[in-house]
Tab-separated table of C-alpha atoms and ligand atoms in Angstrom:
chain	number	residue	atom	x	y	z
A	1	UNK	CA	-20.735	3.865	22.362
A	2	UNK	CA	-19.272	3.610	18.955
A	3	UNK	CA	-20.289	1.281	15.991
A	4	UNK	CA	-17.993	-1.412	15.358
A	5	UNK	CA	-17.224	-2.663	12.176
A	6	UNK	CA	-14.709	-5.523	10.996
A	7	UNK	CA	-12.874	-2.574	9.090
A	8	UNK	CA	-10.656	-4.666	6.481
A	9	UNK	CA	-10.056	-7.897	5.215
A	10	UNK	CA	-7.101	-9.712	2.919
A	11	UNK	CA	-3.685	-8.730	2.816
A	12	UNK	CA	-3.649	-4.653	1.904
A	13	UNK	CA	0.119	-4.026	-0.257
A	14	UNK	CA	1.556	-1.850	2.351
A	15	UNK	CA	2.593	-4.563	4.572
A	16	UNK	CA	5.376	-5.010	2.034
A	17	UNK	CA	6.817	-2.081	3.429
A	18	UNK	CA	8.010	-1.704	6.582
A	19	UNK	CA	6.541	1.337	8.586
A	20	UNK	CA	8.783	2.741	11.906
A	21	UNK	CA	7.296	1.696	14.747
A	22	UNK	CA	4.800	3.271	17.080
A	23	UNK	CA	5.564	3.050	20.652
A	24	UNK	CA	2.467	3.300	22.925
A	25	UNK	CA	1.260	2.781	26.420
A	26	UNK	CA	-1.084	1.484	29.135
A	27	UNK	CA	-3.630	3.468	30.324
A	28	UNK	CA	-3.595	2.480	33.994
A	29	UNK	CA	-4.320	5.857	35.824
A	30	UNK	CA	-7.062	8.517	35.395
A	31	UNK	CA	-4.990	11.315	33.211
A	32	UNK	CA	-6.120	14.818	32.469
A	33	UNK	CA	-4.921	16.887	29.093
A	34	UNK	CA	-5.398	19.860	26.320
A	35	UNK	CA	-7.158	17.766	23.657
A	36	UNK	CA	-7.661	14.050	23.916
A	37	UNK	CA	-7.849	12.741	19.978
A	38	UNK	CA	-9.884	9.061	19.829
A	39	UNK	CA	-8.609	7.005	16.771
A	40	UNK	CA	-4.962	6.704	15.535
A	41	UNK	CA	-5.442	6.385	11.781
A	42	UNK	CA	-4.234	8.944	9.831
A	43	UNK	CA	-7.136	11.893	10.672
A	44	UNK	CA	-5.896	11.488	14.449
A	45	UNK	CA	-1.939	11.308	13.332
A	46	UNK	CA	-2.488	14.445	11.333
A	47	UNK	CA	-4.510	16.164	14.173
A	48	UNK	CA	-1.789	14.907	17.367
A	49	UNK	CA	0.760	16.335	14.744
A	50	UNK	CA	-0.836	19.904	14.408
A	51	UNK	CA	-1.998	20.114	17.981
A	52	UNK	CA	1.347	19.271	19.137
A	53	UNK	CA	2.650	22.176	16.889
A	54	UNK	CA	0.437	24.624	18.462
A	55	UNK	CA	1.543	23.751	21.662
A	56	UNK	CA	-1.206	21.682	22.935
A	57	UNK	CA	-0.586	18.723	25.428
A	58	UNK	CA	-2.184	15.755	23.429
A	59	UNK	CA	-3.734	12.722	24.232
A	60	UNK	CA	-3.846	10.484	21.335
A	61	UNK	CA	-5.898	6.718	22.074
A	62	UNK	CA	-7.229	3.703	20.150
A	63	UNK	CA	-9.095	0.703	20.720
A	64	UNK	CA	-6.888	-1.415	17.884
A	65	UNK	CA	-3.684	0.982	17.823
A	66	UNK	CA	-2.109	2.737	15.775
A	67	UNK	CA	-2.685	2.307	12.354
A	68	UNK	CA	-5.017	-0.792	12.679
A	69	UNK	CA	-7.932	0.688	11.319
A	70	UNK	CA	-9.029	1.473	7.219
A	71	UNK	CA	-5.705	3.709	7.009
A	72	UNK	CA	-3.774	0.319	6.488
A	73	UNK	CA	-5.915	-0.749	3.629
A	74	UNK	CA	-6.716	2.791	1.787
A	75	UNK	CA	-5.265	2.557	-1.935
A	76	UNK	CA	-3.897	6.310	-1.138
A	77	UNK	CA	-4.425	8.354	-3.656
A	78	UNK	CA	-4.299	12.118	-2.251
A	79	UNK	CA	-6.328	13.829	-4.685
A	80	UNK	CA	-8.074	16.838	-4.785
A	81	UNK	CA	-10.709	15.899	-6.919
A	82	UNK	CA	-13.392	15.379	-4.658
A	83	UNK	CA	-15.802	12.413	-5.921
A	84	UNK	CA	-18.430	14.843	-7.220
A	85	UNK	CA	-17.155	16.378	-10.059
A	86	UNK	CA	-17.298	20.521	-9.889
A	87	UNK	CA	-20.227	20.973	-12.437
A	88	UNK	CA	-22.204	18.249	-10.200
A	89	UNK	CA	-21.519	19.402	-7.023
A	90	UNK	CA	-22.539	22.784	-8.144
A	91	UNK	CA	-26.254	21.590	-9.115
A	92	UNK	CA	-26.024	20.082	-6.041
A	93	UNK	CA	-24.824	22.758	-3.554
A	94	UNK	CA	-24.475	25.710	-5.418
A	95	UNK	CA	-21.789	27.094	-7.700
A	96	UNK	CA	-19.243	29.090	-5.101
A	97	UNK	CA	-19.637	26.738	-2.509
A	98	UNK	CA	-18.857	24.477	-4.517
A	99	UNK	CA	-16.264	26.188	-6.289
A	100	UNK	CA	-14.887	27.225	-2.448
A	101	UNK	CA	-15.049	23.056	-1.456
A	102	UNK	CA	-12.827	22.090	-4.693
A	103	UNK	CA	-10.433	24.900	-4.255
A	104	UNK	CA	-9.978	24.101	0.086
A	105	UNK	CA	-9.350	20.056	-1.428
A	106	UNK	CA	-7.224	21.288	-3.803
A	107	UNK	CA	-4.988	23.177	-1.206
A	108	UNK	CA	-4.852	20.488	1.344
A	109	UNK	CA	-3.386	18.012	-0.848
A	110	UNK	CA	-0.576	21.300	-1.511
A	111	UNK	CA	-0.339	21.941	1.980
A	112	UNK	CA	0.202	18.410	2.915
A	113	UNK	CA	3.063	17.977	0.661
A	114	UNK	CA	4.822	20.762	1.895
A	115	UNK	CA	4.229	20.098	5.164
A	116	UNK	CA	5.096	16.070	4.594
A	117	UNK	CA	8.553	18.129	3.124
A	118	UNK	CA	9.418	20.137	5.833
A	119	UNK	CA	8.385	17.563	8.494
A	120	UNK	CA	11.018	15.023	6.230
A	121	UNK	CA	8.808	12.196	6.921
A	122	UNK	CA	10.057	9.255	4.479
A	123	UNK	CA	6.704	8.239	3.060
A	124	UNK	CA	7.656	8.104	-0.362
A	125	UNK	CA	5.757	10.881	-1.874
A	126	UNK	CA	6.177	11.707	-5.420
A	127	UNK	CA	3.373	14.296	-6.840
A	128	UNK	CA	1.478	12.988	-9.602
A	129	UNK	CA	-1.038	13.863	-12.153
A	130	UNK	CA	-4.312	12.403	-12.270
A	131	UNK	CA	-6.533	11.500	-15.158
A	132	UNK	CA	-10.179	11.037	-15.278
A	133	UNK	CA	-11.569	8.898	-17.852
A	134	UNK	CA	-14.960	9.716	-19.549
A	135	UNK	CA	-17.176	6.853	-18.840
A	136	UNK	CA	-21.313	6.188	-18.141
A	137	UNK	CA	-21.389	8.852	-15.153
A	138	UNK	CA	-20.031	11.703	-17.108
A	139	UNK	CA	-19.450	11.278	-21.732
A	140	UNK	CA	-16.770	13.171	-23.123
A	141	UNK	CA	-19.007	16.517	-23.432
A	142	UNK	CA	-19.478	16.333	-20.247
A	143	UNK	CA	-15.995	16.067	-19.506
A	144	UNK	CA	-15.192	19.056	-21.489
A	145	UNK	CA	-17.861	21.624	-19.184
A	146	UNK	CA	-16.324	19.707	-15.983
A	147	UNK	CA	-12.358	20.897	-17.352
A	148	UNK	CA	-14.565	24.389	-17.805
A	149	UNK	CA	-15.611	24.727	-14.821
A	150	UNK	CA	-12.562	24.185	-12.958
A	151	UNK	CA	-10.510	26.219	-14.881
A	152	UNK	CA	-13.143	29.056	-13.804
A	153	UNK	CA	-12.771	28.206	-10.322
A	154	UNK	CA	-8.757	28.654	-10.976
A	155	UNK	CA	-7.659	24.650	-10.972
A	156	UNK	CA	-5.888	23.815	-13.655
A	157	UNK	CA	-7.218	20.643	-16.044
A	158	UNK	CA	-6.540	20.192	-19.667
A	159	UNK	CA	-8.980	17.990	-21.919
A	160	UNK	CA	-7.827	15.104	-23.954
A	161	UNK	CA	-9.690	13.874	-27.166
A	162	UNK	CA	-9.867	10.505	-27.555
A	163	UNK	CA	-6.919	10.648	-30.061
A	164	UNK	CA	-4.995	12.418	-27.555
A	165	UNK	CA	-5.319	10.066	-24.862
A	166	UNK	CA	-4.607	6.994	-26.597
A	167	UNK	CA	-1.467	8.642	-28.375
A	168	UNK	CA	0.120	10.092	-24.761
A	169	UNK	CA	-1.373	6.600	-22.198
A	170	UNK	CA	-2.113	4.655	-24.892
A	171	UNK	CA	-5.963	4.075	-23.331
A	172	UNK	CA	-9.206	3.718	-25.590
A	173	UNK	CA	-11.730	6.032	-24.153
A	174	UNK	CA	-13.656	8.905	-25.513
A	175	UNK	CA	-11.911	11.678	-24.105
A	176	UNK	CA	-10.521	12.201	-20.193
A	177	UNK	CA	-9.390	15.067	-18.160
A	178	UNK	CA	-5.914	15.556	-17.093
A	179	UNK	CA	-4.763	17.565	-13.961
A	180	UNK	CA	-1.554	17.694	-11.892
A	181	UNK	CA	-0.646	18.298	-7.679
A	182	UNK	CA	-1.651	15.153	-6.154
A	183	UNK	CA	0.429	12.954	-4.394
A	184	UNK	CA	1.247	9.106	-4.266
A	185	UNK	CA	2.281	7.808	-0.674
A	186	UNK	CA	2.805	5.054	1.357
A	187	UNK	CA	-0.041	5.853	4.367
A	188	UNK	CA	1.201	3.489	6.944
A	189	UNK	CA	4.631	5.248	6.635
A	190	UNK	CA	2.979	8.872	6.981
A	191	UNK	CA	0.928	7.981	9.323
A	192	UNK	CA	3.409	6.988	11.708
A	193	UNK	CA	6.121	9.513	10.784
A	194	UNK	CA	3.389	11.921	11.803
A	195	UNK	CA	2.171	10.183	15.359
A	196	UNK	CA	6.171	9.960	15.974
A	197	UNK	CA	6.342	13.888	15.620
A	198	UNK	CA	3.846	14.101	17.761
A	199	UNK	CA	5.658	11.478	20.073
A	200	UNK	CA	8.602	13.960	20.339
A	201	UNK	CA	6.298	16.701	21.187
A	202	UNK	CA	5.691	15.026	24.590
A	203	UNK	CA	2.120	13.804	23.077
A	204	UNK	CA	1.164	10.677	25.312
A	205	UNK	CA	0.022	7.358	23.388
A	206	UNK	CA	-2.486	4.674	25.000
A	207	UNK	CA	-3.459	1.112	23.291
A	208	UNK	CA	-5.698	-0.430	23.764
A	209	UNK	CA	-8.479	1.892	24.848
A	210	UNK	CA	-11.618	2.000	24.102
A	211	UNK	CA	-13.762	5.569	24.409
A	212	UNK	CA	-16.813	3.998	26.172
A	213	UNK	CA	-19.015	7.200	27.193
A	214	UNK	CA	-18.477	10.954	26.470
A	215	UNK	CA	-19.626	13.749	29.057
A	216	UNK	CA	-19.124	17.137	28.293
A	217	UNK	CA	-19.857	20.527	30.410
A	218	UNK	CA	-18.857	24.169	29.949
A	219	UNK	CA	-14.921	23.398	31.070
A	220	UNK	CA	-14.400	20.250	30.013
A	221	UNK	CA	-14.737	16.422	29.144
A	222	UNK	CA	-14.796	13.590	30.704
A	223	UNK	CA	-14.451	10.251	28.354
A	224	UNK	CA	-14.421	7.105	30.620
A	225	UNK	CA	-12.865	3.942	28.781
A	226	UNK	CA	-13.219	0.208	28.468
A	227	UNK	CA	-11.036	-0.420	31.762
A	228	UNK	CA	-12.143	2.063	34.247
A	229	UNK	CA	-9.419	5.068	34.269
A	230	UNK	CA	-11.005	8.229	32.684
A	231	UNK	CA	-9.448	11.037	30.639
A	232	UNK	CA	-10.437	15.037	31.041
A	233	UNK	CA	-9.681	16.869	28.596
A	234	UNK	CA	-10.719	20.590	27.536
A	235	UNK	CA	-11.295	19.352	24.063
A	236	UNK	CA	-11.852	16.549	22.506
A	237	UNK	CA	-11.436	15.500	18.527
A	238	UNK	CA	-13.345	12.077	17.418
A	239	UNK	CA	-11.033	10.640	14.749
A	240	UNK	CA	-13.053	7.185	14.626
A	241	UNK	CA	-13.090	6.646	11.064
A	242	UNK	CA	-16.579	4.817	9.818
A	243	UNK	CA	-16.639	3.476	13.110
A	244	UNK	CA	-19.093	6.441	14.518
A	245	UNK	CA	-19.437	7.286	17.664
A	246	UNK	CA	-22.927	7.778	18.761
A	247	UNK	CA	-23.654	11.002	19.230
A	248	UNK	CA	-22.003	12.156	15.980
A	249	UNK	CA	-25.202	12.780	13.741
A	250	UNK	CA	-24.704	10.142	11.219
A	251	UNK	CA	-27.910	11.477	8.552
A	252	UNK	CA	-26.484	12.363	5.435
A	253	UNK	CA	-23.788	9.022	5.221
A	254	UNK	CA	-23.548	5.730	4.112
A	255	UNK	CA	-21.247	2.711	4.100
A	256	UNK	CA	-20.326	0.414	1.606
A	257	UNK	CA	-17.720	-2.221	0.389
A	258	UNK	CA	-14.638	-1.649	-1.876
A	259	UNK	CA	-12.523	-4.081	-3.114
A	260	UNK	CA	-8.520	-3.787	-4.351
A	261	UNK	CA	-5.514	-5.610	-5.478
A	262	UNK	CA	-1.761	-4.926	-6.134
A	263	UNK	CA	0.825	-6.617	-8.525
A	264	UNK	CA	4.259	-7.417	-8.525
A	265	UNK	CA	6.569	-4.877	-8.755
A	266	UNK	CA	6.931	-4.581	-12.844
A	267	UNK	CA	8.712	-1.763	-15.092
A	268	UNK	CA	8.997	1.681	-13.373
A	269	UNK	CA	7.078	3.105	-16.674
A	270	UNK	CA	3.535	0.869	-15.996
A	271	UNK	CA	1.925	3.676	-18.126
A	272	UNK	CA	2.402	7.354	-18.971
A	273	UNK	CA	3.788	9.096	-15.594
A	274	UNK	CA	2.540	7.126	-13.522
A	275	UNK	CA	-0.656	9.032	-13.465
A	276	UNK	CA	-3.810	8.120	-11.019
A	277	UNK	CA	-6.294	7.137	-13.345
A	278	UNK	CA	-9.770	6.817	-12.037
A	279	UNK	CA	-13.294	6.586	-14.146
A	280	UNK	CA	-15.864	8.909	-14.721
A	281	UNK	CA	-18.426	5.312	-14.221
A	282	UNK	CA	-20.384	3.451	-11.620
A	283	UNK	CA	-19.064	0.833	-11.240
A	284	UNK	CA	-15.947	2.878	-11.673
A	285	UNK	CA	-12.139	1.970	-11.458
A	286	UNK	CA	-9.444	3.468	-9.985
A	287	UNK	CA	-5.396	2.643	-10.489
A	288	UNK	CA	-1.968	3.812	-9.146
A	289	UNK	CA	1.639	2.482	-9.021
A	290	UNK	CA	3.488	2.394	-5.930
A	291	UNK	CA	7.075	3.614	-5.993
A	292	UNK	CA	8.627	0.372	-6.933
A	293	UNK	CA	6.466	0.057	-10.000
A	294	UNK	CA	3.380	-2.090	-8.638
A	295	UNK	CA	0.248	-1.409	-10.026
A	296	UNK	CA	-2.875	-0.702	-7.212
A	297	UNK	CA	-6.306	-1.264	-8.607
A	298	UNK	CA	-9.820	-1.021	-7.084
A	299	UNK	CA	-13.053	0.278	-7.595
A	300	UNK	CA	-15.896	-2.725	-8.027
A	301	UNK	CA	-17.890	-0.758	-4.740
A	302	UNK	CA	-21.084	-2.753	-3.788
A	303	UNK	CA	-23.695	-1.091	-2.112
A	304	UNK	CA	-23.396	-3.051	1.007
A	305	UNK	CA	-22.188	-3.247	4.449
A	306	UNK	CA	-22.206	-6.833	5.526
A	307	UNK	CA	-18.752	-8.177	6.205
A	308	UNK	CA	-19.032	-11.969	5.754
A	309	UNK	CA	-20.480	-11.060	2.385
A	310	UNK	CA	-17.492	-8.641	1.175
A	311	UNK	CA	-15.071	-10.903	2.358
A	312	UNK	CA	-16.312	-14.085	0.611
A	313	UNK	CA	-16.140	-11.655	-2.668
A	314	UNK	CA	-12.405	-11.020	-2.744
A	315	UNK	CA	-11.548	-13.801	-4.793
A	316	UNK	CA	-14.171	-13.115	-7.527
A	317	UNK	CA	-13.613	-9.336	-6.958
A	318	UNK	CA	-9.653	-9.574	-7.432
A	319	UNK	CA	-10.491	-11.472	-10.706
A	320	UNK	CA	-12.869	-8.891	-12.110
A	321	UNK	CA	-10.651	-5.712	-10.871
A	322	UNK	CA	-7.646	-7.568	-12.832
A	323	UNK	CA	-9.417	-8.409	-15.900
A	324	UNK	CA	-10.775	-4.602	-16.231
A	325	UNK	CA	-7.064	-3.897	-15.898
A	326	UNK	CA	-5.720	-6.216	-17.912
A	327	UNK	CA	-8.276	-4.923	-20.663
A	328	UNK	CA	-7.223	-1.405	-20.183
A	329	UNK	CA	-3.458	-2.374	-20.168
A	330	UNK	CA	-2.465	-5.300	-22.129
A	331	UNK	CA	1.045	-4.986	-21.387
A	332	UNK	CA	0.714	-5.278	-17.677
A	333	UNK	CA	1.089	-8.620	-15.745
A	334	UNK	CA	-1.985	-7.949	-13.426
A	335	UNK	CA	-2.114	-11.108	-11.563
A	336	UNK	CA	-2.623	-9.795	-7.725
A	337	UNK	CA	0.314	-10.446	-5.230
A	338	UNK	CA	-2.139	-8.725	-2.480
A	339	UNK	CA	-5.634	-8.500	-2.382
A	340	UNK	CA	-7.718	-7.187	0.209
A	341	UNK	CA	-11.134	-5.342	0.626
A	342	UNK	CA	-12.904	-3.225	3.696
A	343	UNK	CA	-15.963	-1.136	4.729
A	344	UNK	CA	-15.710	2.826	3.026
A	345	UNK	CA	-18.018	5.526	3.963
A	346	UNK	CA	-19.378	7.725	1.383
A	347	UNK	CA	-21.670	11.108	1.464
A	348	UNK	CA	-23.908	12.340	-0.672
A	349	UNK	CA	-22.040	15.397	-2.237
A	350	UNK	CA	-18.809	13.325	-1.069
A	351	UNK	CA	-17.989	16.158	0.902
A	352	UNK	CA	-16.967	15.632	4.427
A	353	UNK	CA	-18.490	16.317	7.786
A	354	UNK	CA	-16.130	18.044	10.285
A	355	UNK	CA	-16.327	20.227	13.362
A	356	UNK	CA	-17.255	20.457	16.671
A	357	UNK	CA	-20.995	18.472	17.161
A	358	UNK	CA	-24.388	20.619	17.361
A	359	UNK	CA	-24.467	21.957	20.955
A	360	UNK	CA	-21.647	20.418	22.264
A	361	UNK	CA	-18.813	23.129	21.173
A	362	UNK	CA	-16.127	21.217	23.026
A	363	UNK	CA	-15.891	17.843	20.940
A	364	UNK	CA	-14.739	17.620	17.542
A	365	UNK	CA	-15.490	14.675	14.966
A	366	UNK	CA	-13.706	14.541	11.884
A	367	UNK	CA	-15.470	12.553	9.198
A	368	UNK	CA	-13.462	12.171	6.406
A	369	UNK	CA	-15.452	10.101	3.949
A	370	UNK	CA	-15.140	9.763	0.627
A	371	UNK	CA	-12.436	8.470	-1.844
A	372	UNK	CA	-10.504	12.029	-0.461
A	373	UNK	CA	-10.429	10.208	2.703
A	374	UNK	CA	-6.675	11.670	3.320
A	375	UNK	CA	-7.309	15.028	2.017
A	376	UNK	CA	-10.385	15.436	3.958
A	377	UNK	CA	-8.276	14.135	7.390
A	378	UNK	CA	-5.692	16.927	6.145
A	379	UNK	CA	-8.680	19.594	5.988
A	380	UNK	CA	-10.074	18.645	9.188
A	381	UNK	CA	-6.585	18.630	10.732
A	382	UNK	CA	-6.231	22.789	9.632
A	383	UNK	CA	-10.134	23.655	10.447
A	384	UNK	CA	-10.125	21.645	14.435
A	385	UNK	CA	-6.518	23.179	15.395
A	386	UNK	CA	-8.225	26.209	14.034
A	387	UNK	CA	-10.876	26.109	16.158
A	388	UNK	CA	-9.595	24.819	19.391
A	389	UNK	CA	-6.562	28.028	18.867
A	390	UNK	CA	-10.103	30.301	18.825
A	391	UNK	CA	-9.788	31.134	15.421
A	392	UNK	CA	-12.253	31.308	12.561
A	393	UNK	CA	-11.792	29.579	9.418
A	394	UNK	CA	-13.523	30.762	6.918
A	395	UNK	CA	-14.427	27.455	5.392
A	396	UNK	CA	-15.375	25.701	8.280
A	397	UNK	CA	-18.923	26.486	6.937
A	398	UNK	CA	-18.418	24.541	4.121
A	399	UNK	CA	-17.992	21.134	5.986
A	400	UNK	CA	-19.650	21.596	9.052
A	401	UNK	CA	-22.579	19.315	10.787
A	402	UNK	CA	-25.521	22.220	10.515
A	403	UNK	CA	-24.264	23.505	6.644
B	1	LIG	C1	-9.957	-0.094	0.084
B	1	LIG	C2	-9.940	1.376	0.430
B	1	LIG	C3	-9.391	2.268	-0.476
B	1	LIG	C4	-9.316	3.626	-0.150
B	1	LIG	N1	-8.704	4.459	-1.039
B	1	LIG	C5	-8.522	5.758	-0.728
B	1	LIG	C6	-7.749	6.603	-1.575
B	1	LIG	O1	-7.263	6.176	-2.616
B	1	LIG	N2	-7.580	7.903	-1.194
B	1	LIG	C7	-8.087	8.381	-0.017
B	1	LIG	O2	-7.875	9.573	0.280
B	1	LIG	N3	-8.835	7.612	0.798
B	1	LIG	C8	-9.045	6.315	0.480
B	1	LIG	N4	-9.744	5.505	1.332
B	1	LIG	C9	-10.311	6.101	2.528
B	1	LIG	C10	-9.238	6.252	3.603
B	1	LIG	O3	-8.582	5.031	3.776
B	1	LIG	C11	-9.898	6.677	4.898
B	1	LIG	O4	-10.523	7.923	4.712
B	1	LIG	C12	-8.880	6.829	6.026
B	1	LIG	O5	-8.052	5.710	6.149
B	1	LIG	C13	-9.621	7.076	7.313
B	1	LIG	O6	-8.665	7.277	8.307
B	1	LIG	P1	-9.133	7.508	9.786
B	1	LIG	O7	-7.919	7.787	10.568
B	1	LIG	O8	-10.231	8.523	9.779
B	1	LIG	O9	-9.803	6.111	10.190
B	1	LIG	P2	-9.095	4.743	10.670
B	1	LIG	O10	-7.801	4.500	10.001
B	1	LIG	O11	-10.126	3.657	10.561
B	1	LIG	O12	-8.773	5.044	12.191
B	1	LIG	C14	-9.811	5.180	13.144
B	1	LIG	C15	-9.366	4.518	14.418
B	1	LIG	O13	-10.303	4.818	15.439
B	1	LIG	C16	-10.324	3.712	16.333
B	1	LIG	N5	-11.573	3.763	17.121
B	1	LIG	C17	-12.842	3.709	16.666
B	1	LIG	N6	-13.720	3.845	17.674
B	1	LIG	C18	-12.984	3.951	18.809
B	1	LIG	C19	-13.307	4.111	20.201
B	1	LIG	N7	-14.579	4.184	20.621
B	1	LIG	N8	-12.288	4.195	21.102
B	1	LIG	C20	-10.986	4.111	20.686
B	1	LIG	N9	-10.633	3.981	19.388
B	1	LIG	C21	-11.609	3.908	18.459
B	1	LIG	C22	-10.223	2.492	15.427
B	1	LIG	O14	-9.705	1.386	16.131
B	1	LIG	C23	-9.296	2.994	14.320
B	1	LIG	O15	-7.969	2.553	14.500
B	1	LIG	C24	-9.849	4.121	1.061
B	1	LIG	C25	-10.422	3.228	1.956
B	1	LIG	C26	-10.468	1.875	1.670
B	1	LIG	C27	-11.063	0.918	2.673
C-alpha cells in the first residue's frame, strides 16, 4: 500500500545522544479507537501529543518504530523560513497567500517552543537566529527586496552588507539576511518526549505494524495490517513521511538525496551565535552547532532517488560538504565524526500538503516536505486536531490537497 524507501544511510549525530525510551506493543487483537495515527516520526509524535490533549483515544503505529524513519537523520533546523523565499513564493502563488504561508511557518516554530516549554520536554532547545547568505539563487539585491518583503508581511529580518557580515561572522559573501525565533533541537529527544506524553495520556503504541489497506465509509475506518488484526478508527491521520501511501495524491512532489556530516564537539563559540546559516544557492549549504559545540553541515542535494547510488556517495559527499566548510570557516576542525545521508521530499513552492484526502473527509495525511520538515509536522499537528475537534482553521486552505 505504501512506497517503501531505504529512508537513511550512515551514522546520523544524534545517536551520540541518548533519547528516553519508547515503550511499545504487539498488535495481536483487532482494536477499535478515536484516531489511529500511521508513522511514529516526529509528524505522528506531534499529532498523538495534540490528540491526546484534546481528549482523543489515540492509536499511534509503525512499521519500523518509533523514531526509525528520516526523523533520526534530519539536521533539525526549525526554521520558519520556508525554502522559497517570500518575494518567490509570491510570483509563484500570489502575494497574501504567500505572505499568510510565511507568517503560519513563522508561528509554528513560536508555538512549538512554547509548547516544547510548557510540556518540559528535555530536547535541548535553545532559539537561534538564522542567516541566509546571498549566493547564485538570490545576489545581494535580491536579498535586500526579500528582507523587504518580509518586513511588510510583519517578520522581522535585518540586511547585512558584505562589510557587515564579515565584521559580525567573519564570512565573505556579498551581503545575507539575518532573522531571529528559530530553534536548535535534538529531534530524537523531542520526538520521544512527545510520544511519551502521549504514552501517559493512555495513547496505545504498536511496533511493528504495517498499514496494509485503508477502507473508509461515512462512520469510520477500517485499516487492516501486515499480520491480520485490523484497527477502526473514526479518523485516521497518515504520518508516513516520503514513504506515501497510495491513495495520497502524490502530483505536485518529488524526492531526492541529501547528504550531511557532524564534527567533534569543538569551542562553544564555532561562529557568531551559533546562528543557522544556510545559502541563498543550488547547490546550497546549510550549517548548525549542536549544543555541545559540534558543527552539522549538509546541503550537496542530488536530484535523485536511487539508494545504492546515494549511499556509495557519502564518502565523496562528506569530503565536499567539509571542504565548503572548511573554506567558509578556516578556524574549524571539520573532519566528520558522523556522516550519513537519506531520501528528502521536496515541493514545488516547498510548501506542504496537509489535510484530510479529496473525498475521503475521514483520513488525514500530513506531508511535511521540505527543509521545514519539523515546522510543517508542527502546522499539520494544529490544522488535523483542528479539524477532527470540527473546527475551521482558517489556513487550512493554504496547505490543503485541492489549493
Ligand atoms: C538529511 C536530512 C536533513 C534534514 N534536515 C531538516 C532540517 O534541518 N529541518 C527540518 O525541519 N527538516 C529537515 N529534514 C526533514 C525532516 O527530517 C522530515 O520532514 C521529518 O523527519 C519527517 O518526519 P515524519 O515523522 O513525517 O517522517 P518519518 O520520520 O520518516 O516517520 C514516518 C514513519 O512512518 C512509518 N511508515 C511508513 N509507511 C507505513 C505504513 N504503511 N505502516 C506503518 N508505518 C509506516 C515509517 O516506518 C516511519 O517510521 C531533513 C531530512 C533529512 C533526510
Amino acid at each position: 500500500m505504501s512506497r517503501k524507501l531505504d529512508l537513511r544511510t550512515g551514522r546520523p549525530v544524534w545517536s551520540a545522544y541518548r533519547a528516553p525510551a519508547v515503550r511499545t506493543d504487539r498488535l495481536t487483537r483487532d482494536v477499535k479507537t478515536d484516531v489511529l495515527i500511521v508513522g511514529m516520526g516526529i509528524s505522528g509524535a506531534m499529532m498523538a501529543e495534540a490528540l491526546t490533549a484534546d481528549g482523543h483515544a489515540v492509536i499511534c503505529i509503525d512499521r519500523r518504530g518509533p523514531m526509525q524513519g528520516s526523523t533520526s537523520a534530519t539536521t533539525a533546523l526549525v526554521q520558519f523560513e520556508i525554502d522559497q523565499p517570500l518575494s518567490t513564493l509570491s510570483r509563484m502563488i500570489g502575494k497574501v497567500p504567500a505572505e499568510q504561508a510565511w507568517r503560519r511557518s513563522r508561528l509554528a516554530v513560536s508555538n512549538l517552543a512554547a509548547h516544547i516549554a510548557e510540556l518540559g520536554i528535555n530536547c535541548r532547545p535553545s532559539r537561534t537566529q538564522s542567516l541566509y547568505l546571498a549566493g547564485n539563487v538570490l545576489g545581494p539585491s535580491e536579498l535586500r527586496d526579500e528582507a523587504d518583503a518580509r518586513r511588510e508581511a510583519g517578520i522581522a529580518a535585518s540586511y547585512l552588507t558584505s562589510a557587515r557580515l564579515a565584521e559580525k561572522f567573519g564570512i565573505d559573501r556579498d551581503g545575507a539576511i539575518l532573522s531571529s525565533g528559530n530553534i536548535a533541537l535534538d529531534p530524537r529527544k523531542l520526538t520521544a518526549g512527545l510520544l511519551l506524553k502521549a504514552l501517559e495520556r493512555k495513547a496505545r503504541f504498536y511496533t511493528p505494524v504495517e498499514a496494509t489497506k485503508i477502507e473508509d465509509s461515512a462512520n469510520e475506518v477500517v485499516v487492516a495490517t501486515g499480520d491480520g488484526p485490523t484497527i477502526i478508527a473514526q479518523h485516521v491521520v497518515l504520518a508516513t513521511g516520503y514513504e506515501l501511501v497510495d491513495i495520497v495524491p502524490a502530483a505536485a512532489h518529488r524526492i531526492i538525496s541529501t547528504w550531511a556530516i557532524a564534527t567533534r564537539p569543538q569551542s562553544p563559540r564555532v561562529w557568531w551565535n551559533a546562528a543557522f546559516i544556510w545559502e541563498a544557492s543550488d547547490p546550497y549549504l546549510y550549517m548548525r552547532a549542536t549544543a555541545d559545540g559540534r558543527v552539522i553541515c549538509g546541503g550537496e542535494d542530488e536530484d535523485f532517488v536511487d539508494e545504492t547510488r546515494r549511499d556509495g556517495r557519502i564518502a565523496d559527499k562528506s569530503a565536499r560538504i567539509a571542504e565548503k566548510l572548511g573554506l567558509m570557516f578556516p578556524h574549524l576542525d571539520v573532519r566528520p565524526e558522523f556522516a550519513w545521508t537519506g531520501s528528502f521530499g521536496t515541493t514545488t513552492t516547498g510548501l506542504p500538503y496537509i489535510g484530510t484526502i479529496p473525498r475521503r473527509p475521514r483520513i488525514h495525511a500530513v506531508m511535511g516536505y521540505g527543509g521545514n520538515g519539523i515546522t510543517f509536522s508542527r502546522i499539520a499537528s494544529e490544522l488535523v486536531s483542528a479539524s477532527i475537534n470540527g473546527l475551521d482553521d482558517t489556513d487550512a486552505k493554504l496547505f490543503a490537497f485541492n489549493r
